[in-house]
Amino acid sequence: KLGKEPYKANNFKEIVMIGAGTAVAPMVQLGEFIFDNVDDRTKVHFIVGHRTEQDILLQDRIDALVTARPQQFSSIVALSRPADAEAWTKSGGYVGRIDGTLLKREMPAPAKGVLVMVAGATEFVEAICGDKRDITDPSTGYTKTVRGPVTGYLGSLGFDDDDLALVAKL
């Protein structure tokens, strides 16, 4: 599911999945689900971040999607502490944390049919797209958490609430 709605093939032109650490796992599952439907032409961009090469999770599965259908799937891995920064860059990786520079380079611009999913630790999610906020109904005293306005790197690139489907903090 994407938020409250089940995923539908070709409902989006492109999906960008931005994740860090173990949050990559559900993104890989969605990517494989899209891949398994040969009629689904949704382009999928994986932008994942880890600290070191040893921390990379499920990249072999992402690479298999990219290798099989490079016109449909793309992937970039950002490492904040690679063993050899020069070698990592030469291999196609990004040195540093996922930031606005990387996102601007790797993502499509905000547009109808472009959906962004973000998952990771609280600080990561807040840097990428901002935070959720609590609102209280004064008549009932009931408080619920809602998505705040899109800020962070995605906000600076022009994305808004309509462009985000899933924001998960781990």
Backbone as JSON Lines, residues from 0, in Angstrom:
{"i":0,"aa":"K","n":[0.84,-1.19,0.0],"ca":[0.0,0.0,0.0],"c":[0.88,1.25,0.0]}
{"i":1,"aa":"L","n":[0.35,2.3,-0.6],"ca":[0.98,3.61,-0.54],"c":[0.07,4.48,0.32]}
{"i":2,"aa":"G","n":[0.47,4.67,1.55],"ca":[-0.41,5.37,2.48],"c":[-1.61,4.49,2.75]}
{"i":3,"aa":"K","n":[-2.8,4.99,2.49],"ca":[-4.03,4.22,2.74],"c":[-4.53,3.51,1.5]}
{"i":4,"aa":"E","n":[-3.95,3.82,0.36],"ca":[-4.42,3.27,-0.91],"c":[-3.54,2.11,-1.38]}
{"i":5,"aa":"P","n":[-4.13,1.08,-1.96],"ca":[-3.32,0.01,-2.54],"c":[-2.59,0.52,-3.79]}
{"i":6,"aa":"Y","n":[-1.42,-0.02,-4.01],"ca":[-0.65,0.37,-5.2],"c":[-1.37,-0.13,-6.45]}
{"i":7,"aa":"K","n":[-1.44,0.73,-7.47],"ca":[-2.04,0.36,-8.76],"c":[-1.0,0.57,-9.84]}
{"i":8,"aa":"A","n":[-0.81,-0.41,-10.69],"ca":[0.15,-0.32,-11.78],"c":[-0.12,0.9,-12.64]}
{"i":9,"aa":"N","n":[0.94,1.58,-13.01],"ca":[0.9,2.73,-13.91],"c":[0.08,3.91,-13.37]}
{"i":10,"aa":"N","n":[-0.2,3.92,-12.08],"ca":[-0.93,5.03,-11.49],"c":[-0.04,6.27,-11.38]}
{"i":11,"aa":"F","n":[1.28,6.05,-11.37],"ca":[2.26,7.13,-11.31],"c":[3.22,6.98,-12.47]}
{"i":12,"aa":"K","n":[3.7,8.1,-12.95],"ca":[4.72,8.07,-14.0],"c":[6.06,7.65,-13.39]}
{"i":13,"aa":"E","n":[6.37,8.2,-12.22],"ca":[7.63,7.9,-11.54],"c":[7.41,7.86,-10.04]}
{"i":14,"aa":"I","n":[8.14,6.96,-9.38],"ca":[8.16,6.89,-7.92],"c":[9.61,7.01,-7.48]}
{"i":15,"aa":"V","n":[9.84,7.93,-6.55],"ca":[11.16,8.11,-5.97],"c":[11.1,7.58,-4.55]}
{"i":16,"aa":"M","n":[11.98,6.64,-4.23],"ca":[12.03,6.07,-2.89],"c":[13.34,6.48,-2.24]}
{"i":17,"aa":"I","n":[13.23,7.27,-1.18],"ca":[14.4,7.78,-0.47],"c":[14.41,7.11,0.89]}
{"i":18,"aa":"G","n":[15.46,6.35,1.18],"ca":[15.51,5.63,2.44],"c":[16.91,5.51,2.98]}
{"i":19,"aa":"A","n":[16.97,5.27,4.27],"ca":[18.25,5.08,4.94],"c":[18.15,3.89,5.88]}
{"i":20,"aa":"G","n":[19.24,3.15,5.96],"ca":[19.29,2.01,6.87],"c":[18.27,0.95,6.53]}
{"i":21,"aa":"T","n":[17.65,0.39,7.55],"ca":[16.7,-0.71,7.35],"c":[15.43,-0.27,6.63]}
{"i":22,"aa":"A","n":[15.19,1.03,6.52],"ca":[14.01,1.52,5.82],"c":[14.03,1.19,4.34]}
{"i":23,"aa":"V","n":[15.17,0.72,3.86],"ca":[15.28,0.34,2.45],"c":[14.43,-0.91,2.16]}
{"i":24,"aa":"A","n":[14.25,-1.78,3.14],"ca":[13.56,-3.06,2.92],"c":[12.17,-2.93,2.3]}
{"i":25,"aa":"P","n":[11.26,-2.13,2.85],"ca":[9.94,-2.05,2.21],"c":[9.99,-1.41,0.83]}
{"i":26,"aa":"M","n":[10.97,-0.57,0.59],"ca":[11.11,0.05,-0.72],"c":[11.53,-0.99,-1.76]}
{"i":27,"aa":"V","n":[12.41,-1.88,-1.36],"ca":[12.82,-2.96,-2.26],"c":[11.61,-3.84,-2.58]}
{"i":28,"aa":"Q","n":[10.79,-4.12,-1.58],"ca":[9.6,-4.94,-1.82],"c":[8.68,-4.29,-2.84]}
{"i":29,"aa":"L","n":[8.46,-2.99,-2.73],"ca":[7.61,-2.31,-3.7],"c":[8.26,-2.34,-5.08]}
{"i":30,"aa":"G","n":[9.55,-2.1,-5.15],"ca":[10.25,-2.16,-6.43],"c":[10.11,-3.51,-7.09]}
{"i":31,"aa":"E","n":[10.25,-4.57,-6.33],"ca":[10.11,-5.92,-6.89],"c":[8.67,-6.2,-7.31]}
{"i":32,"aa":"F","n":[7.71,-5.66,-6.57],"ca":[6.31,-5.81,-6.93],"c":[6.04,-5.15,-8.28]}
{"i":33,"aa":"I","n":[6.57,-3.95,-8.47],"ca":[6.43,-3.25,-9.75],"c":[7.12,-4.04,-10.85]}
{"i":34,"aa":"F","n":[8.31,-4.53,-10.58],"ca":[9.09,-5.29,-11.56],"c":[8.35,-6.55,-12.01]}
{"i":35,"aa":"D","n":[7.69,-7.23,-11.07],"ca":[7.0,-8.48,-11.38],"c":[5.82,-8.31,-12.32]}
{"i":36,"aa":"N","n":[5.3,-7.11,-12.44],"ca":[4.2,-6.84,-13.36],"c":[4.79,-6.23,-14.63]}
{"i":37,"aa":"V","n":[4.98,-7.03,-15.65],"ca":[5.63,-6.55,-16.88],"c":[4.84,-5.45,-17.59]}
{"i":38,"aa":"D","n":[3.57,-5.3,-17.25],"ca":[2.76,-4.24,-17.84],"c":[2.9,-2.91,-17.1]}
{"i":39,"aa":"D","n":[3.52,-2.93,-15.92],"ca":[3.7,-1.71,-15.13],"c":[4.94,-0.98,-15.64]}
{"i":40,"aa":"R","n":[4.75,0.22,-16.16],"ca":[5.85,1.01,-16.73],"c":[6.31,2.14,-15.81]}
{"i":41,"aa":"T","n":[5.87,2.12,-14.56],"ca":[6.28,3.14,-13.6],"c":[7.8,3.14,-13.45]}
{"i":42,"aa":"K","n":[8.41,4.31,-13.61],"ca":[9.85,4.43,-13.39],"c":[10.09,4.53,-11.88]}
{"i":43,"aa":"V","n":[11.12,3.82,-11.42],"ca":[11.42,3.77,-9.99],"c":[12.85,4.23,-9.76]}
{"i":44,"aa":"H","n":[13.0,5.19,-8.87],"ca":[14.32,5.71,-8.49],"c":[14.57,5.36,-7.03]}
{"i":45,"aa":"F","n":[15.61,4.58,-6.77],"ca":[16.02,4.28,-5.4],"c":[17.15,5.24,-5.03]}
{"i":46,"aa":"I","n":[16.97,6.0,-3.97],"ca":[18.03,6.85,-3.43],"c":[18.2,6.42,-1.99]}
{"i":47,"aa":"V","n":[19.29,5.72,-1.71],"ca":[19.47,5.13,-0.39],"c":[20.76,5.62,0.26]}
{"i":48,"aa":"G","n":[20.72,5.7,1.57],"ca":[21.87,6.18,2.31],"c":[22.25,5.22,3.42]}
{"i":49,"aa":"H","n":[23.55,5.06,3.58],"ca":[24.12,4.24,4.65],"c":[25.39,4.91,5.14]}
{"i":50,"aa":"R","n":[25.94,4.42,6.24],"ca":[27.2,4.98,6.73],"c":[28.4,4.42,5.97]}
{"i":51,"aa":"T","n":[28.52,3.1,5.95],"ca":[29.69,2.45,5.35],"c":[29.23,1.36,4.39]}
{"i":52,"aa":"E","n":[30.18,0.83,3.65],"ca":[29.88,-0.27,2.73],"c":[29.3,-1.47,3.48]}
{"i":53,"aa":"Q","n":[29.75,-1.7,4.69],"ca":[29.27,-2.84,5.48],"c":[27.81,-2.67,5.91]}
{"i":54,"aa":"D","n":[27.33,-1.46,5.91],"ca":[25.95,-1.2,6.33],"c":[24.92,-1.34,5.2]}
{"i":55,"aa":"I","n":[25.39,-1.48,3.97],"ca":[24.48,-1.53,2.82],"c":[23.59,-2.76,2.9]}
{"i":56,"aa":"L","n":[22.29,-2.55,2.76],"ca":[21.31,-3.63,2.83],"c":[20.6,-3.8,1.5]}
{"i":57,"aa":"L","n":[20.44,-5.02,1.07],"ca":[19.6,-5.38,-0.08],"c":[20.0,-4.75,-1.4]}
{"i":58,"aa":"Q","n":[21.21,-4.23,-1.49],"ca":[21.62,-3.59,-2.73],"c":[21.69,-4.57,-3.89]}
{"i":59,"aa":"D","n":[21.99,-5.84,-3.57],"ca":[22.01,-6.85,-4.64],"c":[20.64,-6.99,-5.3]}
{"i":60,"aa":"R","n":[19.58,-6.86,-4.52],"ca":[18.23,-6.95,-5.08],"c":[17.87,-5.7,-5.89]}
{"i":61,"aa":"I","n":[18.29,-4.54,-5.42],"ca":[18.07,-3.31,-6.18],"c":[18.86,-3.37,-7.48]}
{"i":62,"aa":"D","n":[20.12,-3.79,-7.39],"ca":[20.96,-3.88,-8.59],"c":[20.38,-4.84,-9.62]}
{"i":63,"aa":"A","n":[19.74,-5.9,-9.16],"ca":[19.13,-6.86,-10.09],"c":[18.0,-6.19,-10.88]}
{"i":64,"aa":"L","n":[17.23,-5.33,-10.24],"ca":[16.15,-4.6,-10.93],"c":[16.74,-3.64,-11.96]}
{"i":65,"aa":"V","n":[17.77,-2.89,-11.53],"ca":[18.4,-1.91,-12.41],"c":[19.05,-2.59,-13.61]}
{"i":66,"aa":"T","n":[19.71,-3.71,-13.37],"ca":[20.38,-4.44,-14.45],"c":[19.37,-5.0,-15.45]}
{"i":67,"aa":"A","n":[18.27,-5.54,-14.93],"ca":[17.27,-6.15,-15.8],"c":[16.5,-5.12,-16.63]}
{"i":68,"aa":"R","n":[16.22,-3.95,-16.02],"ca":[15.44,-2.91,-16.72],"c":[15.99,-1.52,-16.41]}
{"i":69,"aa":"P","n":[17.16,-1.2,-16.98],"ca":[17.77,0.09,-16.66],"c":[16.96,1.3,-17.12]}
{"i":70,"aa":"Q","n":[16.09,1.12,-18.09],"ca":[15.24,2.23,-18.53],"c":[14.11,2.5,-17.54]}
{"i":71,"aa":"Q","n":[13.84,1.55,-16.65],"ca":[12.73,1.7,-15.7],"c":[13.21,1.9,-14.26]}
{"i":72,"aa":"F","n":[14.36,1.34,-13.9],"ca":[14.84,1.39,-12.52],"c":[16.21,2.07,-12.47]}
{"i":73,"aa":"S","n":[16.41,2.92,-11.46],"ca":[17.71,3.53,-11.23],"c":[18.0,3.5,-9.73]}
{"i":74,"aa":"S","n":[19.29,3.61,-9.41],"ca":[19.7,3.53,-8.01],"c":[20.96,4.33,-7.78]}
{"i":75,"aa":"I","n":[21.01,5.01,-6.66],"ca":[22.23,5.67,-6.2],"c":[22.35,5.39,-4.7]}
{"i":76,"aa":"V","n":[23.56,5.08,-4.26],"ca":[23.81,4.84,-2.84],"c":[24.74,5.92,-2.33]}
{"i":77,"aa":"A","n":[24.31,6.6,-1.28],"ca":[25.12,7.61,-0.62],"c":[25.73,6.99,0.64]}
{"i":78,"aa":"L","n":[27.03,7.13,0.8],"ca":[27.71,6.66,2.01],"c":[28.33,7.87,2.71]}
{"i":79,"aa":"S","n":[28.03,8.0,3.99],"ca":[28.6,9.12,4.74],"c":[30.04,8.85,5.17]}
{"i":80,"aa":"R","n":[30.41,7.57,5.29],"ca":[31.78,7.22,5.69],"c":[32.31,6.04,4.88]}
{"i":81,"aa":"P","n":[32.49,6.21,3.57],"ca":[33.04,5.1,2.79],"c":[34.5,4.84,3.16]}
{"i":82,"aa":"A","n":[34.94,3.62,3.0],"ca":[36.33,3.28,3.31],"c":[37.29,4.07,2.42]}
{"i":83,"aa":"D","n":[36.92,4.23,1.15],"ca":[37.74,4.96,0.18],"c":[36.81,5.84,-0.64]}
{"i":84,"aa":"A","n":[36.75,7.12,-0.28],"ca":[35.81,8.04,-0.92],"c":[36.03,8.14,-2.43]}
{"i":85,"aa":"E","n":[37.27,8.19,-2.86],"ca":[37.55,8.31,-4.29],"c":[37.07,7.08,-5.05]}
{"i":86,"aa":"A","n":[37.36,5.9,-4.49],"ca":[36.92,4.65,-5.14],"c":[35.39,4.57,-5.15]}
{"i":87,"aa":"W","n":[34.74,5.0,-4.07],"ca":[33.29,4.95,-4.0],"c":[32.67,5.85,-5.07]}
{"i":88,"aa":"T","n":[33.22,7.04,-5.23],"ca":[32.73,7.97,-6.25],"c":[32.95,7.39,-7.65]}
{"i":89,"aa":"K","n":[34.11,6.82,-7.9],"ca":[34.41,6.24,-9.22],"c":[33.47,5.07,-9.53]}
{"i":90,"aa":"S","n":[33.0,4.38,-8.49],"ca":[32.09,3.25,-8.71],"c":[30.65,3.7,-8.95]}
{"i":91,"aa":"G","n":[30.41,5.01,-8.89],"ca":[29.06,5.54,-9.14],"c":[28.32,5.91,-7.88]}
{"i":92,"aa":"G","n":[28.95,5.74,-6.73],"ca":[28.31,6.09,-5.48],"c":[28.45,7.57,-5.16]}
{"i":93,"aa":"Y","n":[27.77,8.0,-4.12],"ca":[27.78,9.39,-3.68],"c":[28.4,9.42,-2.3]}
{"i":94,"aa":"V","n":[29.35,10.32,-2.08],"ca":[29.99,10.44,-0.78],"c":[29.32,11.57,-0.01]}
{"i":95,"aa":"G","n":[28.8,11.23,1.15],"ca":[28.11,12.18,2.0],"c":[26.71,11.67,2.31]}
{"i":96,"aa":"R","n":[26.02,12.44,3.09],"ca":[24.63,12.11,3.4],"c":[23.74,12.49,2.24]}
{"i":97,"aa":"I","n":[22.57,11.89,2.18],"ca":[21.6,12.31,1.16],"c":[21.27,13.78,1.45]}
{"i":98,"aa":"D","n":[21.44,14.61,0.44],"ca":[21.23,16.04,0.62],"c":[20.55,16.64,-0.61]}
{"i":99,"aa":"G","n":[20.34,17.93,-0.57],"ca":[19.65,18.6,-1.67],"c":[20.39,18.47,-2.99]}
{"i":100,"aa":"T","n":[21.71,18.51,-2.96],"ca":[22.49,18.38,-4.19],"c":[22.24,17.03,-4.84]}
{"i":101,"aa":"L","n":[22.3,15.97,-4.06],"ca":[22.07,14.63,-4.6],"c":[20.63,14.48,-5.09]}
{"i":102,"aa":"L","n":[19.68,14.93,-4.3],"ca":[18.27,14.79,-4.7],"c":[17.97,15.56,-5.97]}
{"i":103,"aa":"K","n":[18.5,16.77,-6.1],"ca":[18.27,17.55,-7.32],"c":[18.85,16.84,-8.53]}
{"i":104,"aa":"R","n":[20.0,16.21,-8.36],"ca":[20.66,15.51,-9.47],"c":[19.94,14.22,-9.85]}
{"i":105,"aa":"E","n":[19.4,13.5,-8.89],"ca":[18.88,12.14,-9.12],"c":[17.37,12.05,-9.28]}
{"i":106,"aa":"M","n":[16.64,13.08,-8.88],"ca":[15.17,13.0,-8.9],"c":[14.58,13.77,-10.06]}
{"i":107,"aa":"P","n":[13.4,13.33,-10.51],"ca":[12.66,14.19,-11.43],"c":[12.15,15.42,-10.67]}
{"i":108,"aa":"A","n":[11.87,16.47,-11.39],"ca":[11.31,17.67,-10.78],"c":[9.87,17.38,-10.33]}
{"i":109,"aa":"P","n":[9.36,18.16,-9.39],"ca":[7.96,17.97,-9.0],"c":[7.05,18.1,-10.22]}
{"i":110,"aa":"A","n":[6.14,17.16,-10.35],"ca":[5.2,17.17,-11.48],"c":[4.06,16.22,-11.17]}
{"i":111,"aa":"K","n":[2.97,16.4,-11.88],"ca":[1.85,15.46,-11.75],"c":[2.35,14.08,-12.17]}
{"i":112,"aa":"G","n":[2.07,13.08,-11.37],"ca":[2.5,11.73,-11.68],"c":[3.82,11.33,-11.06]}
{"i":113,"aa":"V","n":[4.46,12.26,-10.33],"ca":[5.71,11.93,-9.62],"c":[5.38,11.82,-8.14]}
{"i":114,"aa":"L","n":[5.7,10.67,-7.57],"ca":[5.41,10.4,-6.17],"c":[6.72,10.15,-5.43]}
{"i":115,"aa":"V","n":[6.83,10.68,-4.21],"ca":[8.03,10.51,-3.4],"c":[7.66,9.79,-2.11]}
{"i":116,"aa":"M","n":[8.49,8.81,-1.76],"ca":[8.34,8.09,-0.5],"c":[9.63,8.28,0.29]}
{"i":117,"aa":"V","n":[9.51,8.52,1.59],"ca":[10.67,8.75,2.44],"c":[10.54,7.88,3.68]}
{"i":118,"aa":"A","n":[11.62,7.19,4.04],"ca":[11.61,6.39,5.26],"c":[13.01,6.34,5.85]}
{"i":119,"aa":"G","n":[13.07,6.4,7.16],"ca":[14.35,6.33,7.85],"c":[14.21,6.83,9.27]}
{"i":120,"aa":"A","n":[15.34,7.05,9.91],"ca":[15.36,7.57,11.28],"c":[14.75,8.98,11.3]}
{"i":121,"aa":"T","n":[14.27,9.38,12.47],"ca":[13.59,10.66,12.63],"c":[14.39,11.83,12.05]}
{"i":122,"aa":"E","n":[15.66,11.91,12.39],"ca":[16.48,13.03,11.93],"c":[16.61,13.02,10.4]}
{"i":123,"aa":"F","n":[16.72,11.83,9.82],"ca":[16.82,11.69,8.38],"c":[15.55,12.2,7.71]}
{"i":124,"aa":"V","n":[14.4,11.72,8.16],"ca":[13.12,12.12,7.57],"c":[12.92,13.63,7.7]}
{"i":125,"aa":"E","n":[13.23,14.18,8.85],"ca":[13.06,15.61,9.05],"c":[13.96,16.41,8.1]}
{"i":126,"aa":"A","n":[15.19,15.95,7.87],"ca":[16.09,16.66,6.95],"c":[15.58,16.57,5.51]}
{"i":127,"aa":"I","n":[15.0,15.43,5.14],"ca":[14.54,15.24,3.77],"c":[13.25,16.01,3.5]}
{"i":128,"aa":"C","n":[12.27,15.91,4.41],"ca":[10.95,16.48,4.07],"c":[10.23,17.21,5.2]}
{"i":129,"aa":"G","n":[10.86,17.35,6.34],"ca":[10.18,18.03,7.44],"c":[9.57,17.04,8.4]}
{"i":130,"aa":"D","n":[8.8,17.53,9.33],"ca":[8.29,16.7,10.39],"c":[6.77,16.65,10.38]}
{"i":131,"aa":"K","n":[6.26,15.72,11.16],"ca":[4.82,15.67,11.41],"c":[4.55,16.58,12.61]}
{"i":132,"aa":"R","n":[3.29,16.92,12.79],"ca":[2.94,17.78,13.92],"c":[1.64,17.29,14.54]}
{"i":133,"aa":"D","n":[1.46,17.61,15.8],"ca":[0.24,17.25,16.51],"c":[-0.75,18.41,16.43]}
{"i":134,"aa":"I","n":[-2.01,18.07,16.16],"ca":[-3.06,19.07,16.23],"c":[-4.14,18.54,17.18]}
{"i":135,"aa":"T","n":[-4.71,19.46,17.93],"ca":[-5.72,19.09,18.91],"c":[-7.04,19.77,18.56]}
{"i":136,"aa":"D","n":[-8.1,18.96,18.56],"ca":[-9.44,19.49,18.34],"c":[-9.88,20.12,19.67]}
{"i":137,"aa":"P","n":[-10.06,21.45,19.7],"ca":[-10.4,22.1,20.98],"c":[-11.73,21.64,21.57]}
{"i":138,"aa":"S","n":[-12.66,21.19,20.73],"ca":[-13.97,20.8,21.25],"c":[-13.93,19.43,21.92]}
{"i":139,"aa":"T","n":[-13.04,18.56,21.47],"ca":[-12.98,17.21,22.04],"c":[-11.72,16.93,22.83]}
{"i":140,"aa":"G","n":[-10.69,17.74,22.59],"ca":[-9.41,17.49,23.23],"c":[-8.61,16.37,22.56]}
{"i":141,"aa":"Y","n":[-9.18,15.8,21.48],"ca":[-8.51,14.71,20.78],"c":[-7.32,15.26,19.98]}
{"i":142,"aa":"T","n":[-6.18,14.62,20.14],"ca":[-4.97,15.03,19.42],"c":[-4.61,13.97,18.41]}
{"i":143,"aa":"K","n":[-4.27,14.42,17.22],"ca":[-3.8,13.48,16.2],"c":[-2.56,14.06,15.54]}
{"i":144,"aa":"T","n":[-1.74,13.17,15.03],"ca":[-0.52,13.57,14.34],"c":[-0.79,13.65,12.86]}
{"i":145,"aa":"V","n":[-0.41,14.76,12.26],"ca":[-0.61,14.95,10.82],"c":[0.71,15.36,10.19]}
{"i":146,"aa":"R","n":[0.77,15.2,8.92],"ca":[1.94,15.59,8.15],"c":[2.03,17.12,8.17]}
{"i":147,"aa":"G","n":[3.16,17.64,8.54],"ca":[3.38,19.08,8.5],"c":[3.66,19.5,7.07]}
{"i":148,"aa":"P","n":[3.86,20.76,6.84],"ca":[4.19,21.2,5.48],"c":[5.53,20.59,5.06]}
{"i":149,"aa":"V","n":[5.69,20.35,3.78],"ca":[6.95,19.79,3.28],"c":[8.02,20.87,3.36]}
{"i":150,"aa":"T","n":[9.06,20.55,4.1],"ca":[10.2,21.45,4.24],"c":[11.45,20.64,3.89]}
{"i":151,"aa":"G","n":[12.54,20.95,4.48],"ca":[13.76,20.19,4.23],"c":[14.17,20.25,2.77]}
{"i":152,"aa":"Y","n":[14.96,19.27,2.35],"ca":[15.47,19.25,0.98],"c":[14.36,19.19,-0.06]}
{"i":153,"aa":"L","n":[13.33,18.36,0.21],"ca":[12.25,18.25,-0.78],"c":[11.48,19.56,-0.9]}
{"i":154,"aa":"G","n":[11.25,20.22,0.21],"ca":[10.58,21.52,0.16],"c":[11.37,22.53,-0.66]}
{"i":155,"aa":"S","n":[12.69,22.52,-0.5],"ca":[13.52,23.47,-1.25],"c":[13.52,23.15,-2.75]}
{"i":156,"aa":"L","n":[13.2,21.91,-3.11],"ca":[13.13,21.52,-4.52],"c":[11.74,21.73,-5.12]}
{"i":157,"aa":"G","n":[10.79,22.18,-4.29],"ca":[9.46,22.49,-4.8],"c":[8.41,21.41,-4.59]}
{"i":158,"aa":"F","n":[8.73,20.36,-3.86],"ca":[7.74,19.32,-3.6],"c":[6.8,19.78,-2.49]}
{"i":159,"aa":"D","n":[5.56,19.28,-2.52],"ca":[4.59,19.62,-1.49],"c":[3.86,18.37,-1.01]}
{"i":160,"aa":"D","n":[2.88,18.55,-0.16],"ca":[2.16,17.41,0.45],"c":[1.56,16.47,-0.58]}
{"i":161,"aa":"D","n":[1.12,17.0,-1.71],"ca":[0.5,16.14,-2.73],"c":[1.5,15.19,-3.37]}
{"i":162,"aa":"D","n":[2.8,15.49,-3.23],"ca":[3.84,14.68,-3.86],"c":[4.33,13.55,-2.96]}
{"i":163,"aa":"L","n":[3.96,13.54,-1.69],"ca":[4.45,12.55,-0.74],"c":[3.35,11.55,-0.42]}
{"i":164,"aa":"A","n":[3.71,10.25,-0.49],"ca":[2.73,9.22,-0.19],"c":[2.99,8.58,1.15]}
{"i":165,"aa":"L","n":[4.23,8.35,1.48],"ca":[4.55,7.61,2.68],"c":[5.76,8.24,3.32]}
{"i":166,"aa":"V","n":[5.61,8.64,4.54],"ca":[6.73,9.14,5.31],"c":[6.76,8.31,6.57]}
{"i":167,"aa":"A","n":[7.81,7.53,6.75],"ca":[7.9,6.64,7.9],"c":[9.18,6.92,8.66]}
{"i":168,"aa":"K","n":[9.03,7.15,9.96],"ca":[10.19,7.34,10.82],"c":[10.37,6.04,11.6]}
{"i":169,"aa":"L","n":[11.59,5.58,11.64],"ca":[11.9,4.35,12.37],"c":[12.6,4.65,13.67]}
